[in-house]
């Protein structure tokens, strides 16, 4: 009986440590993905990047995916990147799949959002539909993003 109690105590002590270790692993995986994404964008291109991680305001986002990662791109090669949806989707997928709280990744130049990609319920990353100048009276839904 004492062995059983001792084993239960050891398990109870180990579980929080495992959860803490998993969070640390997720964070380091996310940081590595973000660094890799920035390096992929910059590689061989004359661009400057600004990045920002925010809590988005979607009420119908996937569970536990409350963050948006915004990438601002400026410089001579900015337009070539912003006109490459395949490349941007690849970058967005890398970030979303490795950052467990990020549900949407947007790309733009300055204050202009050109495109956004997000995780949908099937587990795929897709391009969100851009809403242009429809005004704040329209409540956007998951799968839609303000652009322009």
CSV table of N, CA and C in Angstrom, one decimal:
chain,number,residue,atom,x,y,z
A,1,UNK,N,0.8,-1.2,0.0
A,1,UNK,CA,0.0,0.0,0.0
A,1,UNK,C,0.9,1.3,0.0
A,2,UNK,N,2.0,1.3,0.8
A,2,UNK,CA,2.8,2.4,0.8
A,2,UNK,C,3.5,2.6,-0.6
A,3,UNK,N,3.8,1.5,-1.3
A,3,UNK,CA,4.4,1.7,-2.6
A,3,UNK,C,3.4,2.4,-3.5
A,4,UNK,N,2.1,2.0,-3.4
A,4,UNK,CA,1.1,2.6,-4.3
A,4,UNK,C,1.0,4.1,-4.0
A,5,UNK,N,1.0,4.5,-2.8
A,5,UNK,CA,0.9,5.9,-2.4
A,5,UNK,C,2.2,6.6,-2.9
A,6,UNK,N,3.3,6.0,-2.8
A,6,UNK,CA,4.6,6.6,-3.2
A,6,UNK,C,4.6,6.8,-4.7
A,7,UNK,N,4.1,5.8,-5.5
A,7,UNK,CA,4.0,5.9,-6.9
A,7,UNK,C,3.0,7.0,-7.3
A,8,UNK,N,1.9,7.1,-6.7
A,8,UNK,CA,0.9,8.2,-7.0
A,8,UNK,C,1.5,9.5,-6.7
A,9,UNK,N,2.2,9.7,-5.6
A,9,UNK,CA,2.8,11.0,-5.3
A,9,UNK,C,3.9,11.4,-6.4
A,10,UNK,N,4.7,10.4,-6.8
A,10,UNK,CA,5.7,10.7,-7.9
A,10,UNK,C,5.0,11.1,-9.2
A,11,UNK,N,3.9,10.4,-9.5
A,11,UNK,CA,3.2,10.7,-10.7
A,11,UNK,C,2.6,12.1,-10.6
A,12,UNK,N,2.0,12.5,-9.5
A,12,UNK,CA,1.4,13.8,-9.3
A,12,UNK,C,2.4,14.9,-9.4
A,13,UNK,N,3.6,14.6,-8.9
A,13,UNK,CA,4.7,15.6,-9.0
A,13,UNK,C,5.2,15.7,-10.4
A,14,UNK,N,5.2,14.7,-11.1
A,14,UNK,CA,5.8,14.7,-12.5
A,14,UNK,C,4.9,15.3,-13.5
A,15,UNK,N,3.6,15.2,-13.3
A,15,UNK,CA,2.7,15.8,-14.3
A,15,UNK,C,2.9,17.3,-14.6
A,16,UNK,N,2.9,18.1,-13.5
A,16,UNK,CA,3.2,19.6,-13.8
A,16,UNK,C,4.5,19.8,-14.5
A,17,UNK,N,5.5,19.0,-14.2
A,17,UNK,CA,6.8,19.2,-14.8
A,17,UNK,C,6.7,18.9,-16.3
A,18,UNK,N,6.0,17.8,-16.6
A,18,UNK,CA,5.8,17.4,-18.0
A,18,UNK,C,5.0,18.5,-18.8
A,19,UNK,N,4.0,19.1,-18.2
A,19,UNK,CA,3.3,20.2,-18.8
A,19,UNK,C,4.1,21.4,-19.1
A,20,UNK,N,4.9,21.7,-18.1
A,20,UNK,CA,5.9,22.9,-18.2
A,20,UNK,C,6.9,22.6,-19.3
A,21,UNK,N,7.4,21.4,-19.3
A,21,UNK,CA,8.4,21.0,-20.4
A,21,UNK,C,7.7,21.1,-21.7
A,22,UNK,N,6.5,20.7,-21.9
A,22,UNK,CA,5.8,20.7,-23.2
A,22,UNK,C,5.6,22.2,-23.6
A,23,UNK,N,5.2,23.1,-22.7
A,23,UNK,CA,5.1,24.5,-23.0
A,23,UNK,C,6.4,25.1,-23.5
A,24,UNK,N,7.5,24.7,-22.8
A,24,UNK,CA,8.8,25.2,-23.2
A,24,UNK,C,9.2,24.7,-24.5
A,25,UNK,N,8.9,23.4,-24.9
A,25,UNK,CA,9.2,22.9,-26.2
A,25,UNK,C,8.4,23.6,-27.2
A,26,UNK,N,7.1,23.8,-27.0
A,26,UNK,CA,6.2,24.5,-27.9
A,26,UNK,C,6.7,25.9,-28.2
A,27,UNK,N,7.2,26.6,-27.1
A,27,UNK,CA,7.7,28.0,-27.3
A,27,UNK,C,9.0,28.0,-28.1
A,28,UNK,N,9.9,27.0,-27.8
A,28,UNK,CA,11.1,27.0,-28.6
A,28,UNK,C,10.9,26.6,-30.0
A,29,UNK,N,9.9,25.7,-30.3
A,29,UNK,CA,9.5,25.3,-31.6
A,29,UNK,C,8.9,26.5,-32.4
A,30,UNK,N,8.1,27.3,-31.7
A,30,UNK,CA,7.6,28.5,-32.3
A,30,UNK,C,8.6,29.5,-32.6
A,31,UNK,N,9.5,29.8,-31.7
A,31,UNK,CA,10.6,30.8,-31.9
A,31,UNK,C,11.5,30.4,-33.1
A,32,UNK,N,11.8,29.1,-33.2
A,32,UNK,CA,12.6,28.6,-34.3
A,32,UNK,C,11.9,28.8,-35.6
A,33,UNK,N,10.5,28.5,-35.6
A,33,UNK,CA,9.8,28.7,-36.8
A,33,UNK,C,9.7,30.2,-37.3
A,34,UNK,N,9.6,31.1,-36.3
A,34,UNK,CA,9.5,32.5,-36.6
A,34,UNK,C,10.8,33.0,-37.2
A,35,UNK,N,11.9,32.5,-36.5
A,35,UNK,CA,13.3,32.9,-37.0
A,35,UNK,C,13.5,32.4,-38.4
A,36,UNK,N,13.1,31.1,-38.6
A,36,UNK,CA,13.3,30.5,-40.0
A,36,UNK,C,12.4,31.2,-41.0
A,37,UNK,N,11.2,31.6,-40.7
A,37,UNK,CA,10.3,32.3,-41.6
A,37,UNK,C,10.9,33.6,-42.0
A,38,UNK,N,11.4,34.4,-41.0
A,38,UNK,CA,12.0,35.7,-41.3
A,38,UNK,C,13.2,35.5,-42.2
A,39,UNK,N,14.1,34.5,-41.9
A,39,UNK,CA,15.2,34.2,-42.8
A,39,UNK,C,14.9,33.8,-44.2
A,40,UNK,N,13.8,33.0,-44.3
A,40,UNK,CA,13.4,32.6,-45.7
A,40,UNK,C,12.9,33.8,-46.5
A,41,UNK,N,12.2,34.7,-45.8
A,41,UNK,CA,11.7,35.9,-46.5
A,41,UNK,C,12.9,36.8,-46.9
A,42,UNK,N,13.8,37.0,-46.1
A,42,UNK,CA,15.0,37.9,-46.3
A,42,UNK,C,16.0,37.3,-47.3
A,43,UNK,N,16.1,36.0,-47.4
A,43,UNK,CA,17.2,35.3,-48.1
A,43,UNK,C,17.2,35.8,-49.6
A,44,UNK,N,18.3,36.4,-49.9
A,44,UNK,CA,18.6,36.9,-51.3
A,44,UNK,C,17.7,38.1,-51.7
A,45,UNK,N,17.0,38.7,-50.8
A,45,UNK,CA,16.1,39.8,-51.1
A,45,UNK,C,16.5,41.1,-50.4
A,46,UNK,N,16.2,42.2,-51.0
A,46,UNK,CA,16.5,43.5,-50.3
A,46,UNK,C,15.1,43.9,-49.7
A,47,UNK,N,14.9,43.4,-48.5
A,47,UNK,CA,13.6,43.7,-47.7
A,47,UNK,C,14.0,44.0,-46.3
A,48,UNK,N,13.1,44.8,-45.7
A,48,UNK,CA,13.1,45.0,-44.2
A,48,UNK,C,11.8,44.4,-43.7
A,49,UNK,N,11.8,43.8,-42.6
A,49,UNK,CA,10.7,43.2,-42.0
A,49,UNK,C,10.3,43.8,-40.6
A,50,UNK,N,9.0,43.9,-40.4
A,50,UNK,CA,8.5,44.3,-39.1
A,50,UNK,C,7.5,43.2,-38.7
A,51,UNK,N,7.6,42.7,-37.5
A,51,UNK,CA,6.7,41.6,-37.1
A,51,UNK,C,6.0,42.0,-35.8
A,52,UNK,N,4.8,41.5,-35.7
A,52,UNK,CA,4.0,41.8,-34.5
A,52,UNK,C,3.1,40.7,-34.2
A,53,UNK,N,3.0,40.3,-32.9
A,53,UNK,CA,2.1,39.2,-32.5
A,53,UNK,C,1.1,39.9,-31.6
A,54,UNK,N,-0.2,39.7,-32.0
A,54,UNK,CA,-1.3,40.4,-31.3
A,54,UNK,C,-2.4,39.3,-31.0
A,55,UNK,N,-3.2,39.7,-30.1
A,55,UNK,CA,-4.4,38.9,-29.9
A,55,UNK,C,-5.5,39.4,-30.8
A,56,UNK,N,-6.0,38.5,-31.7
A,56,UNK,CA,-7.0,39.0,-32.7
A,56,UNK,C,-8.4,39.1,-32.0
A,57,UNK,N,-9.3,39.7,-32.8
A,57,UNK,CA,-10.6,39.9,-32.2
A,57,UNK,C,-11.7,39.0,-32.8
A,58,UNK,N,-11.4,37.9,-33.4
A,58,UNK,CA,-12.3,37.0,-34.0
A,58,UNK,C,-13.0,36.2,-32.8
A,59,UNK,N,-14.3,36.1,-32.9
A,59,UNK,CA,-15.0,35.3,-31.8
A,59,UNK,C,-15.2,33.8,-32.3
A,60,UNK,N,-15.0,33.6,-33.6
A,60,UNK,CA,-15.2,32.2,-34.1
A,60,UNK,C,-13.9,31.5,-34.5
A,61,UNK,N,-12.8,31.9,-34.0
A,61,UNK,CA,-11.5,31.3,-34.3
A,61,UNK,C,-11.4,29.9,-33.7
A,62,UNK,N,-10.5,29.1,-34.3
A,62,UNK,CA,-10.3,27.8,-33.7
A,62,UNK,C,-9.9,27.9,-32.2
A,63,UNK,N,-10.2,26.9,-31.5
A,63,UNK,CA,-10.0,26.9,-30.0
A,63,UNK,C,-8.5,27.0,-29.8
A,64,UNK,N,-8.1,27.9,-28.8
A,64,UNK,CA,-6.7,28.1,-28.4
A,64,UNK,C,-5.8,28.7,-29.5
A,65,UNK,N,-6.4,29.3,-30.5
A,65,UNK,CA,-5.7,30.0,-31.5
A,65,UNK,C,-6.0,31.5,-31.5
A,66,UNK,N,-5.7,32.1,-30.4
A,66,UNK,CA,-6.1,33.5,-30.2
A,66,UNK,C,-5.2,34.6,-30.7
A,67,UNK,N,-4.0,34.2,-31.3
A,67,UNK,CA,-3.0,35.2,-31.8
A,67,UNK,C,-3.0,35.3,-33.3
A,68,UNK,N,-2.6,36.5,-33.7
A,68,UNK,CA,-2.3,36.8,-35.1
A,68,UNK,C,-0.9,37.2,-35.1
A,69,UNK,N,-0.2,36.7,-36.2
A,69,UNK,CA,1.2,37.1,-36.4
A,69,UNK,C,1.2,38.0,-37.7
A,70,UNK,N,1.6,39.2,-37.6
A,70,UNK,CA,1.6,40.1,-38.7
A,70,UNK,C,3.0,40.4,-39.2
A,71,UNK,N,3.2,40.3,-40.5
A,71,UNK,CA,4.5,40.5,-41.0
A,71,UNK,C,4.4,41.7,-42.0
A,72,UNK,N,5.1,42.7,-41.7
A,72,UNK,CA,5.2,43.9,-42.6
A,72,UNK,C,6.5,43.8,-43.4
A,73,UNK,N,6.4,44.0,-44.7
A,73,UNK,CA,7.5,43.8,-45.6
A,73,UNK,C,7.7,45.1,-46.4
A,74,UNK,N,8.9,45.6,-46.4
A,74,UNK,CA,9.2,46.9,-47.1
A,74,UNK,C,10.5,46.7,-47.8
A,75,UNK,N,10.7,47.4,-48.9
A,75,UNK,CA,12.0,47.3,-49.7
A,75,UNK,C,11.7,47.0,-51.1
A,76,UNK,N,12.7,46.9,-51.9
A,76,UNK,CA,12.6,46.7,-53.3
A,76,UNK,C,11.9,45.4,-53.7
A,77,UNK,N,12.1,44.4,-52.9
A,77,UNK,CA,11.5,43.0,-53.2
A,77,UNK,C,10.2,42.8,-52.5
A,78,UNK,N,9.7,43.8,-51.8
A,78,UNK,CA,8.4,43.6,-51.1
A,78,UNK,C,7.3,43.1,-52.0
A,79,UNK,N,7.1,43.8,-53.2
A,79,UNK,CA,6.0,43.5,-54.0
A,79,UNK,C,6.1,42.1,-54.6
A,80,UNK,N,7.3,41.6,-54.8
A,80,UNK,CA,7.5,40.2,-55.4
A,80,UNK,C,7.0,39.2,-54.3
A,81,UNK,N,7.3,39.5,-53.1
A,81,UNK,CA,6.8,38.6,-52.0
A,81,UNK,C,5.3,38.7,-51.8
A,82,UNK,N,4.8,39.9,-51.8
A,82,UNK,CA,3.3,40.1,-51.6
A,82,UNK,C,2.5,39.6,-52.8
A,83,UNK,N,3.1,39.4,-53.9
A,83,UNK,CA,2.5,38.9,-55.1
A,83,UNK,C,2.7,37.4,-55.3
A,84,UNK,N,3.2,36.7,-54.2
A,84,UNK,CA,3.5,35.3,-54.3
A,84,UNK,C,2.7,34.6,-53.2
A,85,UNK,N,1.4,34.2,-53.5
A,85,UNK,CA,0.6,33.6,-52.5
A,85,UNK,C,1.1,32.2,-52.1
A,86,UNK,N,1.7,31.5,-53.0
A,86,UNK,CA,2.3,30.2,-52.6
A,86,UNK,C,3.4,30.3,-51.6
A,87,UNK,N,4.3,31.3,-51.8
A,87,UNK,CA,5.4,31.5,-50.8
A,87,UNK,C,4.8,32.0,-49.5
A,88,UNK,N,3.8,32.9,-49.5
A,88,UNK,CA,3.3,33.4,-48.2
A,88,UNK,C,2.5,32.3,-47.5
A,89,UNK,N,1.8,31.5,-48.2
A,89,UNK,CA,1.1,30.4,-47.6
A,89,UNK,C,2.1,29.4,-46.9
A,90,UNK,N,3.2,29.2,-47.6
A,90,UNK,CA,4.2,28.3,-47.0
A,90,UNK,C,4.8,28.9,-45.7
A,91,UNK,N,5.0,30.2,-45.7
A,91,UNK,CA,5.5,30.9,-44.5
A,91,UNK,C,4.5,30.9,-43.4
A,92,UNK,N,3.2,31.2,-43.8
A,92,UNK,CA,2.1,31.2,-42.8
A,92,UNK,C,1.9,29.8,-42.2
A,93,UNK,N,2.0,28.8,-43.0
A,93,UNK,CA,1.8,27.4,-42.5
A,93,UNK,C,2.9,27.0,-41.5
A,94,UNK,N,4.1,27.4,-41.9
A,94,UNK,CA,5.3,27.1,-41.0
A,94,UNK,C,5.0,27.7,-39.6
A,95,UNK,N,4.6,29.0,-39.6
A,95,UNK,CA,4.3,29.6,-38.3
A,95,UNK,C,3.1,29.0,-37.6
A,96,UNK,N,2.0,28.8,-38.3
A,96,UNK,CA,0.8,28.3,-37.6
A,96,UNK,C,1.0,26.9,-37.1
A,97,UNK,N,1.6,26.1,-37.8
A,97,UNK,CA,1.8,24.7,-37.4
A,97,UNK,C,2.8,24.6,-36.2
A,98,UNK,N,3.7,25.5,-36.1
A,98,UNK,CA,4.7,25.5,-35.0
A,98,UNK,C,4.4,26.4,-33.8
A,99,UNK,N,3.5,27.3,-34.0
A,99,UNK,CA,3.1,28.2,-32.9
A,99,UNK,C,1.7,27.9,-32.5
A,100,UNK,N,1.5,27.2,-31.4
A,100,UNK,CA,0.2,26.6,-31.1
A,100,UNK,C,-0.9,27.6,-30.7
A,101,UNK,N,-0.5,28.8,-30.5
A,101,UNK,CA,-1.6,29.8,-30.2
A,101,UNK,C,-1.9,30.8,-31.4
A,102,UNK,N,-1.1,30.6,-32.5
A,102,UNK,CA,-1.3,31.5,-33.6
A,102,UNK,C,-2.3,30.8,-34.6
A,103,UNK,N,-3.4,31.6,-34.9
A,103,UNK,CA,-4.4,31.0,-35.8
A,103,UNK,C,-4.4,31.7,-37.2
A,104,UNK,N,-3.8,32.9,-37.2
A,104,UNK,CA,-3.8,33.7,-38.5
A,104,UNK,C,-2.4,34.4,-38.6
A,105,UNK,N,-2.0,34.4,-39.9
A,105,UNK,CA,-0.7,35.1,-40.2
A,105,UNK,C,-1.1,36.1,-41.4
A,106,UNK,N,-0.8,37.4,-41.2
A,106,UNK,CA,-1.1,38.3,-42.2
A,106,UNK,C,0.2,39.0,-42.7
A,107,UNK,N,0.1,39.4,-44.0
A,107,UNK,CA,1.3,40.0,-44.7
A,107,UNK,C,0.8,41.3,-45.2
A,108,UNK,N,1.7,42.3,-45.2
A,108,UNK,CA,1.4,43.6,-45.7
A,108,UNK,C,2.6,44.5,-45.8
A,109,UNK,N,2.4,45.7,-46.2
A,109,UNK,CA,3.5,46.7,-46.3
A,109,UNK,C,3.1,47.9,-45.6
A,110,UNK,N,3.8,48.3,-44.6
A,110,UNK,CA,3.4,49.5,-43.8
A,110,UNK,C,2.1,49.1,-43.0
A,111,UNK,N,1.1,50.0,-43.2
A,111,UNK,CA,-0.2,49.8,-42.5
A,111,UNK,C,-1.1,49.0,-43.4
A,112,UNK,N,-0.7,48.7,-44.6
A,112,UNK,CA,-1.5,48.0,-45.6
A,112,UNK,C,-1.5,46.5,-45.4
A,113,UNK,N,-2.6,45.8,-45.2
A,113,UNK,CA,-2.6,44.4,-45.1
A,113,UNK,C,-3.0,43.9,-46.5
A,114,UNK,N,-2.1,43.1,-47.1
A,114,UNK,CA,-2.3,42.6,-48.4
A,114,UNK,C,-3.1,41.3,-48.4
A,115,UNK,N,-2.8,40.4,-47.5
A,115,UNK,CA,-3.4,39.1,-47.5
A,115,UNK,C,-3.2,38.4,-46.1
A,116,UNK,N,-4.1,37.5,-45.8
A,116,UNK,CA,-4.0,36.8,-44.5
A,116,UNK,C,-4.3,35.3,-44.8
A,117,UNK,N,-3.6,34.5,-44.0
A,117,UNK,CA,-3.8,33.0,-44.1
A,117,UNK,C,-4.1,32.5,-42.7
A,118,UNK,N,-5.1,31.6,-42.6
A,118,UNK,CA,-5.4,31.1,-41.3
A,118,UNK,C,-5.7,29.6,-41.3
A,119,UNK,N,-5.7,29.1,-40.1
A,119,UNK,CA,-6.0,27.7,-39.8
A,119,UNK,C,-7.5,27.4,-39.8
A,120,UNK,N,-8.0,26.5,-40.6
A,120,UNK,CA,-9.5,26.2,-40.5
A,120,UNK,C,-9.7,24.8,-39.8
A,121,UNK,N,-10.9,24.5,-39.6
A,121,UNK,CA,-11.2,23.3,-38.7
A,121,UNK,C,-10.7,22.0,-39.3
A,122,UNK,N,-10.5,21.9,-40.6
A,122,UNK,CA,-9.9,20.7,-41.1
A,122,UNK,C,-8.4,20.5,-40.8
A,123,UNK,N,-7.8,21.6,-40.3
A,123,UNK,CA,-6.4,21.5,-40.0
A,123,UNK,C,-5.5,22.1,-41.1
A,124,UNK,N,-6.1,22.6,-42.1
A,124,UNK,CA,-5.4,23.2,-43.3
A,124,UNK,C,-5.2,24.7,-43.0
A,125,UNK,N,-4.2,25.2,-43.7
A,125,UNK,CA,-4.0,26.7,-43.7
A,125,UNK,C,-4.5,27.1,-45.0
A,126,UNK,N,-5.4,28.1,-45.0
A,126,UNK,CA,-6.0,28.7,-46.3
A,126,UNK,C,-5.9,30.2,-46.3
A,127,UNK,N,-6.0,30.7,-47.5
A,127,UNK,CA,-6.0,32.1,-47.7
A,127,UNK,C,-7.4,32.7,-47.3
A,128,UNK,N,-7.4,33.7,-46.5
A,128,UNK,CA,-8.7,34.3,-46.0
A,128,UNK,C,-9.2,35.2,-47.1
A,129,UNK,N,-10.5,35.4,-47.2
A,129,UNK,CA,-11.1,36.3,-48.1
A,129,UNK,C,-10.9,37.7,-47.6
A,130,UNK,N,-10.4,38.6,-48.5
A,130,UNK,CA,-10.2,40.0,-48.1
A,130,UNK,C,-11.5,40.8,-48.2
A,131,UNK,N,-11.7,41.5,-47.2
A,131,UNK,CA,-12.8,42.5,-47.1
A,131,UNK,C,-12.2,43.9,-47.3
A,132,UNK,N,-12.7,44.6,-48.4
A,132,UNK,CA,-12.1,45.9,-48.7
A,132,UNK,C,-13.2,47.0,-48.4
A,133,UNK,N,-12.9,47.9,-47.5
A,133,UNK,CA,-13.7,49.1,-47.3
A,133,UNK,C,-15.2,48.8,-47.0
A,134,UNK,N,-15.5,47.6,-46.6
A,134,UNK,CA,-16.9,47.4,-46.2
A,134,UNK,C,-17.3,48.1,-45.0
A,135,UNK,N,-16.4,48.5,-44.2
A,135,UNK,CA,-16.7,49.3,-43.0
A,135,UNK,C,-16.7,48.4,-41.8
A,136,UNK,N,-16.6,49.0,-40.6
A,136,UNK,CA,-16.6,48.3,-39.4
A,136,UNK,C,-18.0,47.8,-39.0
A,137,UNK,N,-19.0,48.2,-39.7
A,137,UNK,CA,-20.4,47.7,-39.3
A,137,UNK,C,-20.5,46.2,-39.6
A,138,UNK,N,-19.7,45.7,-40.6
A,138,UNK,CA,-19.8,44.3,-40.9
A,138,UNK,C,-18.9,43.6,-39.9
A,139,UNK,N,-19.4,42.6,-39.3
A,139,UNK,CA,-18.6,41.7,-38.4
A,139,UNK,C,-17.9,40.7,-39.2
A,140,UNK,N,-16.6,40.7,-39.3
A,140,UNK,CA,-15.9,39.7,-40.1
A,140,UNK,C,-15.9,38.4,-39.3
A,141,UNK,N,-15.9,37.3,-40.1
A,141,UNK,CA,-15.9,36.0,-39.5
A,141,UNK,C,-14.6,35.3,-39.8
A,142,UNK,N,-14.3,34.2,-39.1
A,142,UNK,CA,-13.1,33.4,-39.4
A,142,UNK,C,-13.1,33.0,-40.8
A,143,UNK,N,-12.0,33.3,-41.5
A,143,UNK,CA,-12.0,33.1,-43.0
A,143,UNK,C,-12.0,34.4,-43.8
A,144,UNK,N,-12.2,35.5,-43.1
A,144,UNK,CA,-12.3,36.8,-43.7
A,144,UNK,C,-11.3,37.7,-42.9
A,145,UNK,N,-10.7,38.7,-43.7
A,145,UNK,CA,-9.7,39.6,-43.1
A,145,UNK,C,-9.9,41.0,-43.7
A,146,UNK,N,-9.7,42.0,-43.0
A,146,UNK,CA,-9.7,43.4,-43.5
A,146,UNK,C,-8.4,43.5,-44.3
A,147,UNK,N,-8.5,44.0,-45.5
A,147,UNK,CA,-7.3,44.2,-46.3
A,147,UNK,C,-7.4,45.6,-46.9
A,148,UNK,N,-6.3,46.1,-47.3
A,148,UNK,CA,-6.2,47.5,-47.8
A,148,UNK,C,-5.7,48.5,-46.9
